[in-house]
PDB file of C-alpha atoms in Angstrom:
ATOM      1  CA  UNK A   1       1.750 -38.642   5.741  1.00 44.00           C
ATOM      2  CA  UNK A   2      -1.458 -36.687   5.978  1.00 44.00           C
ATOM      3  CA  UNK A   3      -1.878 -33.401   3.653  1.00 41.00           C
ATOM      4  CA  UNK A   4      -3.120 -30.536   5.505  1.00 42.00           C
ATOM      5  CA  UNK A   5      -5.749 -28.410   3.497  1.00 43.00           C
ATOM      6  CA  UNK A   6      -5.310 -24.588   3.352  1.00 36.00           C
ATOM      7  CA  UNK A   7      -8.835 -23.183   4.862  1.00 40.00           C
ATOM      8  CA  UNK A   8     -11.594 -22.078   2.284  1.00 38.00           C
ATOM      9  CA  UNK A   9     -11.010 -18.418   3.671  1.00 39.00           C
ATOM     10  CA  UNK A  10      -7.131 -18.361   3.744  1.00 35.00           C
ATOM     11  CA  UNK A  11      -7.334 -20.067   0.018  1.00 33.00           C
ATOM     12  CA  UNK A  12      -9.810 -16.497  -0.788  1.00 38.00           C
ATOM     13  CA  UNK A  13      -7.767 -14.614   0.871  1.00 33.00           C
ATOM     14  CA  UNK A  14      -4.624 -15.804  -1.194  1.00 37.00           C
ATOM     15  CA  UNK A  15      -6.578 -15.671  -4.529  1.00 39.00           C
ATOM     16  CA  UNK A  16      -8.069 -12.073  -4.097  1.00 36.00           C
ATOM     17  CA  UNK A  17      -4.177 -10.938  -3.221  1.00 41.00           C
ATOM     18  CA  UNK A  18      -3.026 -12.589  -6.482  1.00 42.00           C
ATOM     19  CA  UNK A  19      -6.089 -11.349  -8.527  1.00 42.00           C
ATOM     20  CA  UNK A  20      -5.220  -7.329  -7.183  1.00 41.00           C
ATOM     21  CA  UNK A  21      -1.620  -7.935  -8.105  1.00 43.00           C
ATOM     22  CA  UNK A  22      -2.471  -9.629 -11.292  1.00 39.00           C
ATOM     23  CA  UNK A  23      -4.789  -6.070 -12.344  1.00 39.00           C
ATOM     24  CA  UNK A  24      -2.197  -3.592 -10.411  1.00 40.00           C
ATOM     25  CA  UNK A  25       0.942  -5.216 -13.014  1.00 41.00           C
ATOM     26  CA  UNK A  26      -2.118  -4.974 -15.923  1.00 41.00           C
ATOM     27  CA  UNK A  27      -2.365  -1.300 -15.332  1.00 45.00           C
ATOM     28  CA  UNK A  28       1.345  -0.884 -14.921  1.00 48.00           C
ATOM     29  CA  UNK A  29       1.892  -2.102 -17.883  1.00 47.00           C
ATOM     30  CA  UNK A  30      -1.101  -0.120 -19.650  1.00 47.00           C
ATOM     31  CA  UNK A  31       0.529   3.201 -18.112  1.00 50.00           C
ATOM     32  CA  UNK A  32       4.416   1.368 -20.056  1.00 49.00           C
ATOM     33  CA  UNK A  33       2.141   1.170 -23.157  1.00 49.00           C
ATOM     34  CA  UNK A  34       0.885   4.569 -23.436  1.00 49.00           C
ATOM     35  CA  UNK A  35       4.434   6.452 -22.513  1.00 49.00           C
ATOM     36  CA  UNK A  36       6.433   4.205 -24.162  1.00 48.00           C
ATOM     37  CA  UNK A  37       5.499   6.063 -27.725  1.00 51.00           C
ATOM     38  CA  UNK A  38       7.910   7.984 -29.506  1.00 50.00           C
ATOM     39  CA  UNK A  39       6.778  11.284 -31.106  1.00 53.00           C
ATOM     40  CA  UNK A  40       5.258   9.799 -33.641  1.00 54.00           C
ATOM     41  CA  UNK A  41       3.061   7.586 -31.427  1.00 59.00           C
ATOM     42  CA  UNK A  42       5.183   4.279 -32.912  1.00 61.00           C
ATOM     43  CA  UNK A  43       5.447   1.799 -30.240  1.00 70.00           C
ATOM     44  CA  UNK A  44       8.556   1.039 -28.834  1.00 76.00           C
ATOM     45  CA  UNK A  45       9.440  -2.878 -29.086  1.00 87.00           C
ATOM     46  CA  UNK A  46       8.747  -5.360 -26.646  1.00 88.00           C
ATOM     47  CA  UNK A  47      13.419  -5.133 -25.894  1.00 87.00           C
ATOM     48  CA  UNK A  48      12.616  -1.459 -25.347  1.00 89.00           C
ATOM     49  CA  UNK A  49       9.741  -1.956 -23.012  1.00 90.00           C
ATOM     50  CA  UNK A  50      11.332  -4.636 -20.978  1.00 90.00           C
ATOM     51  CA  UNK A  51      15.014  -2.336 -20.851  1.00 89.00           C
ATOM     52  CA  UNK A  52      12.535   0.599 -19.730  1.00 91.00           C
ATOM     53  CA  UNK A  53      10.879  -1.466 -17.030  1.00 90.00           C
ATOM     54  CA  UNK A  54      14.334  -2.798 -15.807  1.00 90.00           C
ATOM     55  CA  UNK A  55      15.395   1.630 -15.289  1.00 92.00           C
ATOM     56  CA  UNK A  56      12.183   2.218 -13.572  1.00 91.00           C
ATOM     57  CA  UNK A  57      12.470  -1.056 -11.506  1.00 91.00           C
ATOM     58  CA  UNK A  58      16.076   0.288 -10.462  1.00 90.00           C
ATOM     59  CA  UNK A  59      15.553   4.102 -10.340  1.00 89.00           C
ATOM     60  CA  UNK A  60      14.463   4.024  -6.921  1.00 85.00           C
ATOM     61  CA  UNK A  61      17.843   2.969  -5.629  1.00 83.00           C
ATOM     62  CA  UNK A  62      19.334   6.215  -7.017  1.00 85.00           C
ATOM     63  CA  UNK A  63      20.510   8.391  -4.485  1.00 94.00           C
ATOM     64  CA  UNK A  64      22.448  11.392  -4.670  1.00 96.00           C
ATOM     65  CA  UNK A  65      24.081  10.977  -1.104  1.00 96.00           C
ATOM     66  CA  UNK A  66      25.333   7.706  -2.091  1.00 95.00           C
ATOM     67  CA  UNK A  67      26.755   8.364  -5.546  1.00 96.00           C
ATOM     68  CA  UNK A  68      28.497  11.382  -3.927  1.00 97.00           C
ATOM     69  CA  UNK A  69      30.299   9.586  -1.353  1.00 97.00           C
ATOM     70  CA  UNK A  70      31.308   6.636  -3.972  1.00 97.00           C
ATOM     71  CA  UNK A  71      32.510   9.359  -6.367  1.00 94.00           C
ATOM     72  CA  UNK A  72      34.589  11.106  -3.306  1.00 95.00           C
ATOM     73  CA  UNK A  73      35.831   7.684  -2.127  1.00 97.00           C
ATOM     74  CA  UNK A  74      36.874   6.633  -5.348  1.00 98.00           C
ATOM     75  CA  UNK A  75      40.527   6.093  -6.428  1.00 98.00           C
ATOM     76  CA  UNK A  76      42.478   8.281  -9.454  1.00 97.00           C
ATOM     77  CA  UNK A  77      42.731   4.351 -10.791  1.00 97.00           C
ATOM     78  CA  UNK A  78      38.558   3.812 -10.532  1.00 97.00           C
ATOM     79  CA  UNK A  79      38.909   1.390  -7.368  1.00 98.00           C
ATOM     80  CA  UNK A  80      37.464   2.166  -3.739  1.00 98.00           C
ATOM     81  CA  UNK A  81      39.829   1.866  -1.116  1.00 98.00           C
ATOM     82  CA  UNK A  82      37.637  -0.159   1.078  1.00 98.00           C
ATOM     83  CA  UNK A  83      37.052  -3.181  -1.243  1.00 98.00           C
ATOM     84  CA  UNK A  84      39.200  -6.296  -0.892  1.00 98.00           C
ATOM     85  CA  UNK A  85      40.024  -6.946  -4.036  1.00 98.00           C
ATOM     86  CA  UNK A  86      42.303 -10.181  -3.466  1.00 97.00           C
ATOM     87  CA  UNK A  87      39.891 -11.670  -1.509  1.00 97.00           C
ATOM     88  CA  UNK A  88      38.592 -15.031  -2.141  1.00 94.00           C
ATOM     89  CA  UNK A  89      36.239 -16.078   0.609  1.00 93.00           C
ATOM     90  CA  UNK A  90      33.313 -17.213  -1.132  1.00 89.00           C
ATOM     91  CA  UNK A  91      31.472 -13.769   0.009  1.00 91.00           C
ATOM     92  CA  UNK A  92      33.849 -12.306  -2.219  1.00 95.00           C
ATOM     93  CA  UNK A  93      34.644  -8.440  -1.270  1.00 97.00           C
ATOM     94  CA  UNK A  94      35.267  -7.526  -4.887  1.00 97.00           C
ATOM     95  CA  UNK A  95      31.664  -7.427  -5.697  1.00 96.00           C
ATOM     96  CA  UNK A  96      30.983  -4.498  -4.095  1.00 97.00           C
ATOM     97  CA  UNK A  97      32.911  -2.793  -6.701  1.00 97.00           C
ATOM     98  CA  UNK A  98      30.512  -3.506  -9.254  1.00 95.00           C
ATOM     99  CA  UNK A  99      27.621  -2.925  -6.990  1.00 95.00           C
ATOM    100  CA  UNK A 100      28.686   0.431  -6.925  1.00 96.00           C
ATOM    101  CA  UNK A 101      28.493   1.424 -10.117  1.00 96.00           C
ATOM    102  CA  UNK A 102      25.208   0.932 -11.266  1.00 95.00           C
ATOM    103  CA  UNK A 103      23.965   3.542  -8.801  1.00 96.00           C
ATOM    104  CA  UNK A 104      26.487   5.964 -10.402  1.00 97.00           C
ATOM    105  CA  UNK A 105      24.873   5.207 -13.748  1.00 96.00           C
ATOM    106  CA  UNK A 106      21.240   5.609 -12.337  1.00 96.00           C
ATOM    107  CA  UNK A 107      21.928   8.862 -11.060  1.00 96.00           C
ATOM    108  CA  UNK A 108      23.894   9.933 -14.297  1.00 97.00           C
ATOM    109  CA  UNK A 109      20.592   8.916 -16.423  1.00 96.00           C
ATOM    110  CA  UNK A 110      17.670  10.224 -13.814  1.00 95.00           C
ATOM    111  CA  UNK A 111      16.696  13.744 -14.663  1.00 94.00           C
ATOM    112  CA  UNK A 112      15.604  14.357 -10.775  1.00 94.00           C
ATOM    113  CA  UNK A 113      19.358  13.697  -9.911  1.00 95.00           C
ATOM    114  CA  UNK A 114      21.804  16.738  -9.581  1.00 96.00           C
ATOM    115  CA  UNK A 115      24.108  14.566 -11.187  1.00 97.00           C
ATOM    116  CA  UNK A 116      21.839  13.662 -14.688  1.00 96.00           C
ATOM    117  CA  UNK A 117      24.322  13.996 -17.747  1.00 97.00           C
ATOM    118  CA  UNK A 118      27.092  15.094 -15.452  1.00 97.00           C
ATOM    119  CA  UNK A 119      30.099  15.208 -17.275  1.00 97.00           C
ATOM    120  CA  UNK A 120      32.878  14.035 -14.526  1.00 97.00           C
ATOM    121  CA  UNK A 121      30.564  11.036 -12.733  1.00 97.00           C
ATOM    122  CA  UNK A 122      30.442   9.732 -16.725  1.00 98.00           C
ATOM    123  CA  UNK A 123      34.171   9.816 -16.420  1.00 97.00           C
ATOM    124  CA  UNK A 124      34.371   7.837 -12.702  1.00 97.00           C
ATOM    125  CA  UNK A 125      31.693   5.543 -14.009  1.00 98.00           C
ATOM    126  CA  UNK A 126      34.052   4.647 -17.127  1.00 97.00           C
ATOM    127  CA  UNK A 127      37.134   5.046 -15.300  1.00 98.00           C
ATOM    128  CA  UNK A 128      35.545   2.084 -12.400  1.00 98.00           C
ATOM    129  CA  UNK A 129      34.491  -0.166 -15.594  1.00 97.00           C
ATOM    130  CA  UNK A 130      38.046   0.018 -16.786  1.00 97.00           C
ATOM    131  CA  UNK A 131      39.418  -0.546 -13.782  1.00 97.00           C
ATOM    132  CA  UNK A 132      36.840  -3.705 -12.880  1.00 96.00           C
ATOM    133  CA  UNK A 133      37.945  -5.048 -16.407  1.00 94.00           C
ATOM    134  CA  UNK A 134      41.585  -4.444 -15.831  1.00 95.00           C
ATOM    135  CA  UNK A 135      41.725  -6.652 -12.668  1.00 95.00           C
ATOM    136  CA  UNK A 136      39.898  -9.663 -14.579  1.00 91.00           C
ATOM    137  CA  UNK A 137      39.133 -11.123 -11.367  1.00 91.00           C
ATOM    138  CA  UNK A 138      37.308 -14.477 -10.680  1.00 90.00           C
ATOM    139  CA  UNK A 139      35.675 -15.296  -7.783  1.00 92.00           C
ATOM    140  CA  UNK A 140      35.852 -19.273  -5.976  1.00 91.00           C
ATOM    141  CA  UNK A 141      32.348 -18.979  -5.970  1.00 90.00           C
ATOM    142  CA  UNK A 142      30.510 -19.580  -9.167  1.00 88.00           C
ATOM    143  CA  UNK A 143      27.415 -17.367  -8.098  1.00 90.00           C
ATOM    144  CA  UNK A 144      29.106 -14.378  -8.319  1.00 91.00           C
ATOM    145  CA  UNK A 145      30.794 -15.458 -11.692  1.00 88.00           C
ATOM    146  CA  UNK A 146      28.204 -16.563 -13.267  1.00 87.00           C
ATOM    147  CA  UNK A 147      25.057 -14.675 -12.065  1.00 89.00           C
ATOM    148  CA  UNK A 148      25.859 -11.756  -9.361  1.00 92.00           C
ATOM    149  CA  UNK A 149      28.105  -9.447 -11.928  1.00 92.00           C
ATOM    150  CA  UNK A 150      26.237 -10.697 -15.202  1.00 91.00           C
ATOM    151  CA  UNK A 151      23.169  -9.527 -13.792  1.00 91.00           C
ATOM    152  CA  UNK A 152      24.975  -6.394 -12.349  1.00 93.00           C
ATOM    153  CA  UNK A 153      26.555  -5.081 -15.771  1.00 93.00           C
ATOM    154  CA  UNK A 154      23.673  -6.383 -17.387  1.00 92.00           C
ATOM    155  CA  UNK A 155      21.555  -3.639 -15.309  1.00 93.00           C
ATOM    156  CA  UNK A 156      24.704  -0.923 -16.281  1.00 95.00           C
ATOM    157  CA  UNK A 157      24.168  -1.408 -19.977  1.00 94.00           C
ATOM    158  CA  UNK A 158      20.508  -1.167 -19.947  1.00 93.00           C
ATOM    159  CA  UNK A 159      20.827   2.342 -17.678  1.00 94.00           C
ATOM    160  CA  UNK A 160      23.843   3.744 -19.972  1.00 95.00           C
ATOM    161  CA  UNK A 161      21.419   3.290 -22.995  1.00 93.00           C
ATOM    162  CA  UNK A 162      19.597   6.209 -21.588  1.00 93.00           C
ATOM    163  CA  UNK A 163      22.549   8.343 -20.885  1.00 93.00           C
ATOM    164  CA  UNK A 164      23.465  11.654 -21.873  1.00 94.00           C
ATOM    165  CA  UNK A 165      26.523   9.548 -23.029  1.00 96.00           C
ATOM    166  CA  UNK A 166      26.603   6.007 -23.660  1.00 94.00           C
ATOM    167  CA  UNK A 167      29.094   3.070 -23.067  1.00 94.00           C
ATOM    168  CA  UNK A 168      30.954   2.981 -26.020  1.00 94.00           C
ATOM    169  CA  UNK A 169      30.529  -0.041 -28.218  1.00 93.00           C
ATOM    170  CA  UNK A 170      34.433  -1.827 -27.534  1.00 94.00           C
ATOM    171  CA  UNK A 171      33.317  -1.436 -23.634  1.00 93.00           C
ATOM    172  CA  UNK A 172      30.329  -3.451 -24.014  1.00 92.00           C
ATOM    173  CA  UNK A 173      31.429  -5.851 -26.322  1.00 90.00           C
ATOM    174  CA  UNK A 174      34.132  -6.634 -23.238  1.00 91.00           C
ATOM    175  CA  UNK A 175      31.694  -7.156 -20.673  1.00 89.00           C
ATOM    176  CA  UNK A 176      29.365  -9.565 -22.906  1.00 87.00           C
ATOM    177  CA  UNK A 177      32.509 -11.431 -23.632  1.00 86.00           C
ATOM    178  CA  UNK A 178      33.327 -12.420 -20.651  1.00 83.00           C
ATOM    179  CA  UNK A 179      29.952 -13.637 -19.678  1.00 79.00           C
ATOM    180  CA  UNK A 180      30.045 -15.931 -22.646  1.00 78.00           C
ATOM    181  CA  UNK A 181      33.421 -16.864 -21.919  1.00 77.00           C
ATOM    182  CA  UNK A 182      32.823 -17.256 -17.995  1.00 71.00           C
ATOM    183  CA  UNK A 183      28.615 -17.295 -17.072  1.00 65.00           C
ATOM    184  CA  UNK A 184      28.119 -20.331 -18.845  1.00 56.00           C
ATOM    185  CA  UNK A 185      28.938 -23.643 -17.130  1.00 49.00           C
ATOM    186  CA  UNK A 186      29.211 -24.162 -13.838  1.00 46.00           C
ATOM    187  CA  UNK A 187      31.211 -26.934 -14.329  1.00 53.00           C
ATOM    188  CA  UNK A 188      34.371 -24.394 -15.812  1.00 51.00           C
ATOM    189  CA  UNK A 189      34.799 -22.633 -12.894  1.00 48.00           C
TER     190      UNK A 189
END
């Protein structure tokens, strides 16, 4: 089997691209440095500067026209009408109940949004956590058990930390429970 060799000028090429990203993420990260300062000028820690790069990474997925329509659409009981929730086809409708509500919580903690600290989309984001813990529903396909809503709620508790409001402690404690008790093995499910 012969090994092709990349051309000197496509190997540049590559390297230049990597060296640009390399200083664009270095200034980033200089610009996280110098806002991430309390009052006092007392660095945050390095959890507080990673949960503060995960908001910003998200916040552009916040949109006012979508939270509004998932708030409207939303159920007295927290669910969405148009979510499958007994479905258990390995693309597994349910998920999109989840993926729903971290875009609530963005919008609830982004001071550009018409609906920063609002009062009643705290309530529908609480009232669809309740509801998604109520159901305790599994999916047949260990993805979305064990990485898809993990990484999902994971991304809700790091935006409610910022909230006019916060998740209260019991409702957290819940959804890190049942990662330990279901994200761990593959072999479990």
């Amino acid at each position: 089997m012969e090994i092709k060799r990349m051309p000197l000028a496509v190997l540049s090429l590559a390297m230049v691209m990597a060296a640009s990203a390399s200083c664009y993420v270095s200034e980033q990260v200089s610009e996280v440095d110098k806002t991430l300062q309390d009052g006092k000028g007392t660095k945050q820690s390095d959890y507080e500067i990673i949960m503060e790069n995960v908001r910003q990474m998200l916040m552009p997925t916040a949109e006012d026209s979508v939270v509004k329509t998932y708030n409207d659409e939303m159920t007295a009981e927290g669910s969405w009408a148009d979510i499958n929730y007994e479905d258990n086809t390995p693309g597994w409708d349910p998920q999109r109940h989840y993926h729903r509500i971290v875009p609530m919580a963005l919008c609830y903690i982004n001071p550009e949004s018409e609906y920063c600290g609002n009062e009643k989309l705290y309530d529908r984001i609480m009232l669809s956590i309740q509801y998604w813990q109520s159901l305790n529903l599994t999916s047949p396909n260990w993805y979305h058990n064990q990485i898809n809503e993990p990484m999902f709620f994971g991304q809700l508790l790091i935006v409610m930390k910022k909230g006019k409001k916060q998740l209260p402690d019991d409702m957290e404690a819940t959804i890190i429970e049942k990662w330990k008790n279901n994200g761990s093995d593959p072999e479990t499910m």
